[in-house]
Coordinates of C-alpha atoms and ligand atoms in Angstrom, one line a residue:
X1 CA -71.4 -1.2 23.7
X2 CA -68.7 -0.7 26.2
X3 CA -68.7 1.1 29.7
X4 CA -70.3 4.2 29.8
X5 CA -67.7 7.4 29.7
X6 CA -67.1 8.4 33.6
X7 CA -68.8 12.4 33.7
X8 CA -66.8 14.4 36.7
X9 CA -68.7 14.5 39.5
X10 CA -71.1 17.4 39.6
X11 CA -71.2 20.2 42.7
X12 CA -74.5 19.3 43.9
X13 CA -77.2 17.1 44.0
X14 CA -80.8 17.0 44.8
X15 CA -80.5 13.5 46.2
X16 CA -77.5 11.5 46.7
X17 CA -77.5 7.7 46.8
X18 CA -74.3 5.9 48.4
X19 CA -73.9 2.4 46.5
X20 CA -75.7 1.5 43.3
X21 CA -76.1 -2.0 44.8
X22 CA -78.8 -4.3 45.3
X23 CA -81.1 -1.8 47.2
X24 CA -79.6 1.4 46.1
X25 CA -80.4 1.0 42.6
X26 CA -84.0 0.5 43.5
X27 CA -84.0 3.8 45.7
X28 CA -82.7 5.4 42.8
X29 CA -85.0 4.4 40.4
X30 CA -88.1 4.9 42.5
X31 CA -86.9 8.3 43.3
X32 CA -86.3 9.4 39.6
X33 CA -89.6 7.8 38.4
X34 CA -91.1 10.0 41.4
X35 CA -89.3 13.2 39.9
X36 CA -86.6 13.7 42.1
X37 CA -82.8 14.1 40.6
X38 CA -80.8 11.6 41.8
X39 CA -76.9 11.3 41.9
X40 CA -75.6 7.6 42.3
X41 CA -72.0 7.6 43.5
X42 CA -70.7 3.8 43.4
X43 CA -67.2 2.9 44.3
X44 CA -67.2 0.0 41.5
X45 CA -67.2 0.4 38.0
X46 CA -70.4 0.8 35.8
X47 CA -69.9 -1.6 33.1
X48 CA -73.0 -0.4 31.3
X49 CA -76.1 -1.9 30.5
X50 CA -77.5 -5.6 30.2
X51 CA -75.4 -6.8 27.0
X52 CA -72.5 -4.6 27.4
X53 CA -69.2 -6.7 26.8
X54 CA -67.6 -4.8 29.8
X55 CA -69.4 -6.7 32.2
X56 CA -67.0 -9.8 33.5
X57 CA -68.6 -12.9 32.2
X58 CA -68.9 -14.7 35.5
X59 CA -71.3 -11.9 36.8
X60 CA -73.6 -12.3 34.1
X61 CA -73.3 -16.0 34.1
X62 CA -76.0 -17.4 36.3
X63 CA -75.0 -21.1 36.6
X64 CA -72.5 -20.2 39.5
X65 CA -71.5 -17.5 41.9
X66 CA -69.5 -14.6 40.5
X67 CA -65.9 -13.5 41.9
X68 CA -64.8 -10.7 39.9
X69 CA -64.4 -7.4 41.6
X70 CA -64.6 -8.4 45.1
X71 CA -64.3 -5.9 48.1
X72 CA -62.0 -8.6 49.7
X73 CA -63.3 -8.3 52.9
X74 CA -62.0 -11.6 55.2
X75 CA -62.3 -12.4 58.9
X76 CA -58.5 -11.1 59.2
X77 CA -57.6 -11.8 62.7
X78 CA -60.8 -13.2 64.0
X79 CA -59.5 -16.9 63.9
X80 CA -56.5 -17.9 64.7
X81 CA -55.7 -20.6 62.4
X82 CA -58.1 -19.6 59.4
X83 CA -58.7 -16.8 57.3
X84 CA -62.4 -16.5 55.9
X85 CA -63.4 -14.7 52.6
X86 CA -66.5 -12.8 53.1
X87 CA -67.7 -11.8 49.1
X88 CA -69.0 -8.4 48.3
X89 CA -69.4 -7.1 45.0
X90 CA -67.6 -3.7 44.3
X91 CA -69.4 -2.7 41.0
X92 CA -72.9 -1.1 40.0
X93 CA -75.7 -3.6 41.0
X94 CA -73.5 -4.9 43.9
X95 CA -73.9 -8.4 45.3
X96 CA -77.1 -8.8 43.2
X97 CA -74.3 -8.6 40.5
X98 CA -72.5 -12.2 41.8
X99 CA -75.0 -13.8 44.0
X100 CA -76.9 -16.9 43.7
X101 CA -80.1 -15.2 42.0
X102 CA -82.1 -17.2 44.6
X103 CA -85.2 -15.0 45.8
X104 CA -86.8 -15.6 48.9
X105 CA -89.1 -13.7 51.5
X106 CA -89.0 -15.2 54.7
X107 CA -92.3 -15.4 56.8
X108 CA -95.2 -12.9 57.9
X109 CA -93.2 -13.3 61.4
X110 CA -90.0 -11.6 60.4
X111 CA -91.5 -8.2 59.1
X112 CA -94.4 -8.1 61.7
X113 CA -91.7 -8.3 64.4
X114 CA -89.7 -5.4 62.4
X115 CA -93.0 -3.4 62.4
X116 CA -93.7 -4.2 66.1
X117 CA -90.1 -3.1 67.1
X118 CA -88.8 -0.6 65.0
X119 CA -92.6 1.5 63.9
X120 CA -95.2 1.9 61.2
X121 CA -94.5 0.8 57.6
X122 CA -93.0 -2.6 58.2
X123 CA -95.6 -4.9 58.9
X124 CA -96.2 -7.8 56.4
X125 CA -99.1 -6.6 54.9
X126 CA -97.8 -3.3 54.1
X127 CA -94.5 -4.5 52.5
X128 CA -96.4 -7.2 50.5
X129 CA -96.9 -4.7 47.5
X130 CA -93.2 -3.6 47.7
X131 CA -91.9 -7.6 47.3
X132 CA -94.8 -7.8 44.4
X133 CA -93.2 -4.6 42.8
X134 CA -89.5 -6.3 43.2
X135 CA -90.7 -9.3 41.8
X136 CA -92.0 -7.8 38.9
X137 CA -89.0 -5.7 38.4
X138 CA -86.5 -8.2 38.9
X139 CA -88.3 -10.6 36.4
X140 CA -88.3 -13.4 39.0
X141 CA -89.4 -16.7 37.9
X142 CA -89.6 -20.4 39.5
X143 CA -87.7 -23.3 37.8
X144 CA -90.1 -25.6 36.5
X145 CA -89.5 -29.3 37.5
X146 CA -88.2 -30.4 34.2
X147 CA -85.4 -27.7 34.3
X148 CA -83.6 -29.4 37.4
X149 CA -80.5 -31.0 37.0
X150 CA -80.5 -35.0 38.4
X151 CA -78.5 -34.4 41.7
X152 CA -81.4 -31.3 42.4
X153 CA -84.2 -33.5 41.3
X154 CA -82.9 -36.3 43.4
X155 CA -82.9 -34.1 46.5
X156 CA -86.2 -32.6 45.9
X157 CA -87.9 -36.2 44.9
X158 CA -86.0 -37.7 48.3
X159 CA -87.8 -34.6 50.5
X160 CA -91.5 -35.6 49.0
X161 CA -90.9 -39.3 49.5
X162 CA -90.1 -38.6 53.2
X163 CA -93.0 -36.8 53.6
X164 CA -91.8 -33.0 53.0
X165 CA -94.8 -30.9 51.5
X166 CA -93.9 -29.9 47.8
X167 CA -94.6 -26.3 47.7
X168 CA -95.4 -24.3 44.5
X169 CA -92.5 -22.0 45.3
X170 CA -90.6 -21.0 48.6
X171 CA -92.4 -17.7 48.9
X172 CA -95.7 -18.5 50.4
X173 CA -95.5 -15.8 53.3
X174 CA -97.5 -17.8 55.8
X175 CA -96.2 -21.1 54.8
X176 CA -94.2 -23.1 57.2
X177 CA -92.0 -26.1 56.3
X178 CA -92.0 -27.3 52.8
X179 CA -89.7 -28.1 49.6
X180 CA -89.5 -26.3 46.1
X181 CA -87.7 -25.2 43.0
X182 CA -86.2 -22.1 43.5
X183 CA -87.6 -18.7 42.4
X184 CA -84.6 -17.0 40.8
X185 CA -83.5 -13.5 39.0
X186 CA -82.4 -15.1 36.1
X187 CA -83.6 -13.8 32.5
X188 CA -82.1 -16.2 29.7
X189 CA -79.3 -17.7 31.6
X190 CA -78.4 -14.1 32.7
X191 CA -78.2 -13.0 36.5
X192 CA -80.7 -10.0 36.1
X193 CA -79.1 -7.8 38.8
X194 CA -80.5 -4.8 40.5
X195 CA -78.9 -2.4 38.2
X196 CA -80.2 -3.8 34.6
X197 CA -83.8 -4.3 36.7
X198 CA -83.9 -1.1 38.3
X199 CA -81.3 1.4 36.6
X200 CA -81.1 0.4 32.9
X201 CA -84.5 1.5 31.9
X202 CA -83.7 5.1 33.1
X203 CA -80.2 5.4 32.0
X204 CA -81.5 8.1 29.5
X205 CA -83.2 10.1 31.6
X206 CA -81.5 13.2 32.2
X207 CA -82.7 13.0 36.4
X208 CA -80.4 9.9 36.6
X209 CA -76.6 10.5 36.7
X210 CA -74.7 7.1 37.4
X211 CA -71.2 8.0 38.6
X212 CA -69.0 5.0 39.0
X213 CA -65.5 4.7 40.7
X214 CA -66.5 7.0 43.0
X215 CA -65.8 6.2 46.9
X216 CA -68.0 7.8 49.4
X217 CA -65.3 8.5 52.1
X218 CA -68.0 10.6 54.7
X219 CA -71.0 12.9 54.7
X220 CA -70.5 17.2 55.1
X221 CA -72.1 17.8 58.1
X222 CA -73.0 21.4 58.8
X223 CA -74.3 21.8 62.7
X224 CA -76.8 18.5 63.0
X225 CA -77.7 18.9 59.0
X226 CA -76.0 16.8 56.1
X227 CA -74.8 19.1 53.6
X228 CA -73.4 16.2 51.5
X229 CA -70.5 14.2 50.9
X230 CA -66.7 13.7 50.1
X231 CA -66.2 11.2 47.6
X232 CA -62.8 10.1 46.3
X233 CA -62.3 10.1 42.4
X234 CA -58.7 9.2 41.2
X235 CA -57.4 9.3 44.2
X236 CA -58.5 13.1 45.2
X237 CA -61.3 14.1 47.7
X238 CA -64.6 15.9 45.7
X239 CA -67.3 17.7 47.7
X240 CA -70.4 17.2 46.2
X241 CA -73.2 19.2 48.1
X242 CA -76.8 18.0 48.9
X243 CA -79.5 18.4 51.8
X244 CA -80.2 14.3 51.0
X245 CA -77.9 11.4 51.7
X246 CA -79.4 8.0 51.2
X247 CA -76.5 5.3 52.4
X248 CA -77.0 1.9 50.5
X249 CA -73.4 0.7 50.6
X250 CA -74.8 -2.4 52.2
X251 CA -73.7 -3.9 55.7
X252 CA -70.2 -3.6 55.8
X253 CA -69.7 -0.2 53.9
X254 CA -72.8 1.6 55.2
X255 CA -71.5 1.6 59.4
X256 CA -68.0 2.5 57.7
X257 CA -69.3 5.9 55.9
X258 CA -71.1 6.6 59.4
X259 CA -68.3 6.3 61.4
X260 CA -65.8 8.1 59.5
X261 CA -68.3 10.9 59.6
X262 CA -68.1 11.0 63.0
X263 CA -71.2 9.0 64.0
X264 CA -70.6 6.0 66.2
X265 CA -69.7 5.0 69.5
X266 CA -67.5 7.7 70.9
X267 CA -65.1 6.1 72.5
X268 CA -64.2 4.0 69.3
X269 CA -64.3 7.2 67.2
X270 CA -61.9 9.1 69.7
X271 CA -59.4 6.3 69.6
X272 CA -59.1 6.8 66.0
X273 CA -58.8 10.2 66.3
X274 CA -62.0 11.3 64.3
X275 CA -64.3 13.9 66.0
X276 CA -67.8 13.0 67.3
X277 CA -70.4 14.5 65.6
X278 CA -73.4 11.6 67.3
X279 CA -72.4 9.1 69.8
X280 CA -74.5 6.4 68.3
X281 CA -73.3 3.0 70.1
X282 CA -75.0 1.0 67.6
X283 CA -73.4 1.8 64.2
X284 CA -71.4 -1.3 63.4
X285 CA -72.9 -3.1 65.9
X286 CA -75.7 -6.0 65.7
X287 CA -73.9 -7.8 62.7
X288 CA -75.6 -11.0 62.1
X289 CA -75.3 -13.6 59.7
X290 CA -76.7 -17.1 58.9
X291 CA -73.9 -19.6 59.9
X292 CA -73.9 -22.3 57.0
X293 CA -72.5 -25.9 56.7
X294 CA -71.8 -27.7 53.7
X295 CA -71.7 -31.1 53.4
X296 CA -69.9 -33.5 50.9
X297 CA -70.3 -37.0 49.6
X298 CA -68.8 -38.9 47.0
X299 CA -71.2 -39.4 44.0
X300 CA -71.9 -42.9 42.5
X301 CA -70.9 -43.5 38.6
X302 CA -74.7 -43.1 37.8
X303 CA -75.1 -39.6 39.2
X304 CA -71.9 -38.7 37.9
X305 CA -72.8 -39.8 34.6
X306 CA -76.1 -37.8 34.8
X307 CA -74.7 -34.7 35.7
X308 CA -72.3 -34.6 33.5
X309 CA -74.7 -35.5 30.4
X310 CA -76.9 -32.4 31.6
X311 CA -73.9 -30.1 31.8
X312 CA -72.7 -31.3 28.2
X313 CA -76.9 -30.7 27.1
X314 CA -76.5 -27.4 28.0
X315 CA -77.4 -25.3 31.2
X316 CA -76.7 -26.8 34.6
X317 CA -76.9 -24.2 37.5
X318 CA -75.2 -25.2 41.0
X319 CA -78.6 -24.8 42.9
X320 CA -81.9 -24.8 42.2
X321 CA -83.7 -26.3 44.8
X322 CA -84.3 -25.4 48.6
X323 CA -86.1 -26.5 51.7
X324 CA -87.5 -24.6 54.5
X325 CA -87.0 -26.7 57.6
X326 CA -87.6 -26.5 61.3
X327 CA -85.0 -27.4 63.7
X328 CA -86.6 -28.2 67.6
X329 CA -86.3 -24.7 68.1
X330 CA -89.0 -23.4 66.3
X331 CA -91.0 -26.5 65.1
X332 CA -94.3 -24.7 64.5
X333 CA -92.1 -22.5 61.7
X334 CA -89.0 -22.9 59.8
X335 CA -85.5 -22.0 60.7
X336 CA -83.5 -23.8 58.4
X337 CA -82.4 -23.5 54.9
X338 CA -81.3 -26.8 53.5
X339 CA -80.0 -26.9 49.7
X340 CA -78.4 -29.3 47.4
X341 CA -75.4 -28.0 45.3
X342 CA -74.1 -29.1 42.7
X343 CA -71.2 -27.3 41.2
X344 CA -70.5 -28.8 37.5
X345 CA -67.9 -26.4 36.7
X346 CA -65.4 -28.0 39.2
X347 CA -62.8 -30.0 38.3
X348 CA -63.7 -32.3 41.0
X349 CA -67.0 -33.8 39.6
X350 CA -66.5 -36.7 42.2
X351 CA -67.8 -34.5 45.0
X352 CA -71.4 -33.6 45.7
X353 CA -72.5 -31.6 48.3
X354 CA -75.5 -30.2 50.2
X355 CA -75.6 -27.3 52.8
X356 CA -77.7 -26.0 55.3
X357 CA -78.2 -22.3 57.0
X358 CA -79.3 -21.4 60.3
X359 CA -82.1 -18.9 59.5
X360 CA -82.4 -16.8 62.9
X361 CA -79.2 -16.8 64.6
X362 CA -78.7 -15.4 67.8
X363 CA -74.8 -14.5 67.6
X364 CA -73.7 -11.0 67.0
X365 CA -70.5 -9.4 65.9
X366 CA -69.4 -6.2 65.0
X367 CA -68.1 -4.1 61.9
X368 CA -65.4 -1.7 62.9
X369 CA -62.8 1.0 61.3
X370 CA -59.5 -0.1 60.8
X371 CA -58.5 3.7 60.4
X372 CA -59.7 6.6 58.7
X373 CA -58.3 5.9 55.1
X374 CA -61.6 5.2 53.2
X375 CA -59.5 2.6 51.3
X376 CA -58.8 0.3 54.7
X377 CA -61.3 -2.2 54.5
X378 CA -63.2 -2.2 57.8
X379 CA -62.6 -5.0 60.3
X380 CA -65.4 -7.5 60.4
X381 CA -66.3 -10.4 63.2
X382 CA -69.8 -12.0 63.0
X383 CA -69.2 -13.5 66.1
X384 CA -70.0 -16.8 64.7
X385 CA -71.3 -19.5 67.2
X386 CA -71.2 -16.8 70.2
X387 CA -74.3 -17.0 71.6
X388 CA -74.5 -17.8 75.3
X389 CA -77.1 -20.5 75.1
X390 CA -75.5 -22.2 72.0
X391 CA -78.5 -21.9 69.9
X392 CA -76.5 -21.5 66.9
X393 CA -74.7 -24.4 67.0
X394 CA -77.5 -26.8 68.0
X395 CA -79.6 -25.8 65.0
X396 CA -77.1 -26.4 62.5
X397 CA -76.0 -29.7 64.2
X398 CA -79.6 -30.6 63.8
X399 CA -79.3 -29.4 60.0
X400 CA -76.3 -31.9 59.9
X401 CA -78.4 -34.7 61.0
X402 CA -81.3 -34.0 58.5
X403 CA -79.0 -34.1 55.5
X404 CA -77.7 -37.1 56.6
X405 CA -80.6 -38.6 57.1
X406 CA -82.1 -37.6 53.6
X407 CA -78.9 -38.7 52.0
X408 CA -79.2 -42.3 53.4
X409 CA -83.1 -42.4 52.3
X410 CA -84.0 -44.4 49.5
X411 CA -84.3 -41.8 46.8
X412 CA -80.6 -40.8 47.4
X413 CA -78.1 -43.4 48.9
X414 CA -78.1 -45.3 45.8
X415 CA -77.1 -42.4 44.0
X416 CA -73.9 -41.4 46.7
X417 CA -70.8 -43.1 47.7
X418 CA -69.2 -42.3 51.3
X419 CA -69.5 -39.1 53.4
X420 CA -66.5 -36.4 52.9
X421 CA -67.2 -33.7 55.0
X422 CA -67.8 -33.1 57.9
X423 CA -67.4 -37.2 58.5
X424 CA -67.1 -39.9 58.1
X425 CA -64.9 -40.4 61.0
X426 CA -64.9 -38.6 64.4
X427 CA -68.2 -36.4 63.6
X428 CA -71.1 -38.5 65.0
X429 CA -72.5 -37.1 68.0
X430 CA -73.8 -34.2 68.3
X431 CA -71.0 -32.7 70.2
X432 CA -68.7 -34.0 67.6
X433 CA -70.6 -32.1 65.0
X434 CA -70.3 -28.9 66.8
X435 CA -66.9 -29.3 67.3
X436 CA -66.5 -29.3 63.4
X437 CA -69.0 -26.4 63.0
X438 CA -66.9 -24.1 65.6
X439 CA -63.4 -25.0 63.6
X440 CA -65.5 -24.8 59.9
X441 CA -66.9 -21.4 60.9
X442 CA -69.0 -20.5 57.3
X443 CA -71.6 -17.8 56.2
X444 CA -74.4 -18.3 54.2
X445 CA -73.5 -14.9 52.8
X446 CA -76.4 -12.4 54.5
X447 CA -74.8 -10.1 56.9
X448 CA -77.0 -7.7 58.1
X449 CA -78.2 -5.1 61.0
X450 CA -75.3 -2.9 61.3
X451 CA -77.3 0.2 61.1
X452 CA -80.7 -0.9 62.6
X453 CA -83.8 0.6 62.5
X454 CA -85.5 0.9 65.9
X455 CA -87.5 2.9 68.6
X456 CA -86.2 5.7 70.1
X457 CA -86.1 3.8 73.6
X458 CA -83.3 1.8 72.4
X459 CA -79.7 3.5 72.1
X460 CA -78.5 1.0 69.9
X461 CA -81.0 1.9 67.3
X462 CA -79.0 3.7 64.8
X463 CA -82.0 5.2 62.5
X464 CA -85.5 5.4 63.1
X465 CA -88.1 3.4 61.2
X466 CA -88.1 5.9 58.0
X467 CA -84.6 4.7 57.9
X468 CA -83.6 8.3 59.3
X469 CA -80.5 8.3 61.2
X470 CA -80.5 9.6 64.6
X471 CA -78.6 13.0 65.5
X472 CA -78.5 14.2 61.7
X473 CA -80.9 15.6 59.6
X474 CA -81.2 14.6 56.0
X475 CA -79.0 10.9 56.0
X476 CA -81.1 8.3 55.9
X477 CA -80.1 4.0 55.5
X478 CA -81.7 1.5 53.2
X479 CA -80.2 -1.5 52.7
X480 CA -79.5 -4.5 54.8
X481 CA -77.7 -2.9 57.6
X482 CA -80.9 -1.5 58.6
X483 CA -82.4 -4.7 59.2
X484 CA -82.8 -5.0 63.2
X485 CA -83.1 -8.7 62.7
X486 CA -82.3 -10.9 59.8
X487 CA -85.8 -12.6 58.1
X488 CA -85.8 -16.0 57.9
X489 CA -85.0 -15.7 53.9
X490 CA -81.7 -14.7 51.7
X491 CA -81.4 -11.5 52.2
X492 CA -81.5 -10.2 48.4
X493 CA -85.3 -9.8 48.0
X494 CA -85.6 -8.2 51.2
X495 CA -82.8 -5.6 50.6
X496 CA -84.6 -4.6 47.4
X497 CA -88.0 -4.4 49.2
X498 CA -85.8 -2.1 51.9
X499 CA -85.0 0.2 49.3
X500 CA -88.8 0.4 48.1
X501 CA -89.9 1.1 51.4
X502 CA -87.2 4.0 51.9
X503 CA -87.9 5.4 48.6
X504 CA -91.4 5.6 49.3
X505 CA -91.4 7.2 52.5
X506 CA -89.1 9.6 50.7
X507 CA -91.7 10.0 48.1
X508 CA -94.3 10.3 50.6
X509 CA -93.1 13.3 52.3
X510 CA -92.9 10.9 55.2
X511 CA -89.0 11.4 55.8
X512 CA -88.4 14.8 54.2
Ligands
FAD601 C1 -71.9 -15.0 47.1 C2 -72.8 -14.4 47.5 C3 -74.1 -14.9 47.1 C4 -75.4 -14.6 47.7 N1 -76.2 -15.6 47.3 C5 -78.2 -14.8 47.4 C6 -78.8 -15.3 46.8 O1 -78.9 -16.3 46.0 N2 -80.3 -14.8 47.1 C7 -80.0 -14.0 47.7 O2 -81.2 -13.5 48.4 N3 -79.1 -13.5 48.6 C8 -78.0 -13.8 48.3 N4 -76.9 -13.1 49.0 C9 -77.0 -12.1 49.6 C10 -77.3 -10.8 49.1 O3 -76.9 -10.6 47.5 C11 -77.1 -9.5 49.6 O4 -77.6 -9.6 51.2 C12 -77.7 -8.2 49.1 O5 -77.4 -8.1 47.7 C13 -77.2 -6.9 49.5 O6 -77.7 -6.0 49.0 P1 -77.5 -4.5 49.9 O7 -78.0 -3.6 48.8 O8 -77.2 -4.3 51.3 O9 -75.7 -4.1 49.5 P2 -74.8 -4.4 48.2 O10 -75.6 -5.3 47.0 O11 -73.5 -5.1 48.7 O12 -74.9 -2.9 47.7 C14 -74.0 -1.9 48.3 C15 -73.2 -1.1 47.2 O13 -72.5 0.1 47.5 C16 -71.1 0.2 47.4 N5 -70.1 0.8 47.9 C17 -70.1 0.3 49.3 N6 -69.3 1.3 49.8 C18 -69.4 2.4 49.3 C19 -68.8 3.8 49.3 N7 -68.5 3.8 50.3 N8 -69.2 4.9 48.3 C20 -69.7 4.4 46.8 N9 -70.1 3.0 46.7 C21 -70.2 1.9 47.9 C22 -71.0 -1.3 46.7 O14 -69.4 -1.5 45.8 C23 -71.8 -2.2 46.5 O15 -71.9 -1.9 45.0 C24 -75.3 -13.6 48.6 C25 -74.1 -12.8 48.8 C26 -73.3 -13.3 48.5 C27 -71.9 -12.2 48.7

């Protein structure tokens, strides 16, 4: 089996899905199952169905994050002394093809808040069937205790000895703090990405056309209606006509398509020489991601030997256990993920890690166009640690203290040598930890919010609660860009649920 031969782009399509990624694959599949003819335009390659040798090995191997076929986003000039990479996969399956394959849902409050702000259809009880459907489609399962590597088991044991509740899994939507083995979309060691899960079963269906290596530049507008897209294939622009375009390019690329189409903040568009079709100040704004801090310790001979034995015996993934913990800012729920991380494939076996993510960041940044060229990557500034209250720094500072406290507990201290980062010296007080975090901005890889849904009364709400972009008929957003506020979760499952939800709106006729 090799990568499918790419068909020429058709002149027209009933529905165009821009981006066959995590959410886009779900949108396309559900629309095809509902009887619609769908053209998926994906900027990256389509290496074929599960089992095709055209898939780069690291995108299939679920023991660690994949790095092939990356878009190449980074922090550019944001930080004077460093450049941080913001990985995004440019391939069918999108980020689900290189991510940690961990599936978390968040908390009831997150989605009930979406519904209260944006409108009907997004409350937790309305979304639960879509979570269930996505869980089944992605073949999500929870690790059994006996599958955990010694490093992962040591942290799980330490948390439970410290009184943190042991949960069956991470995804009780009403549960607060606790620790559990992770739930993952890994099938026989393979990262079972959204394309395998949603598109493979439909590859022979004539209603589905997957066109890879097709970068969508912009929408074609006819008055206030969408009439199709211009895509770049082999360096040439090609027009594909369609009355309905669903944007699933992800948090960095969906706003870029809108901006190149003249939908965005008018002054910014004019400065780039782009004719303004819709003055929509929220396009590209509201970018937020969960800041992250990784701690490192030296390992003892015992844990080094145990991990080496496990790696030699077979499958030893980097992460398997996660805790939901509460900082002093949200004591009756949870606002931190803490996870032991054990990259057994790295040459430096002597380093052992755990990381914490601040789940409800208040800092906001933006995605902006670098120019009109569709191949020019948009500029990304997360605005890490810019919230005036200092909330995000304070939460992660508490996260560091929590990890240190656990590392010093009886269950872990025998396994660990000294702290390598952020300590041991000069990083003890809260102020010192905060200074370290500021100088080491890092992301938990979950950018969202750059084409948010919201009420008409909010001029920064790019789309309505059905994902319909305001100011043009026939254009929807269905990916992480649509989230008004990030849920206290990793974002793959919420992305798929957005795809499922928007597809159902379309099929119910709520949208078009
Ligand atoms: C390294 C890493 C690890 C992660 N680990 C986890 C994890 O373990 N668990 C978890 O829940 N989340 C994880 N995440 C986050 C999660 O994977 C993403 O939030 C989610 O997959 C994003 O889904 P999406 O559909 O919004 O975008 P994507 O999956 O990025 O899909 C966008 C798609 O659109 C295509 N595209 C973009 N622009 C265009 C264009 N102009 N024309 C045509 N196609 C275009 C892209 O190539 C891509 O295929 C991780 C992310 C990263 C980067």
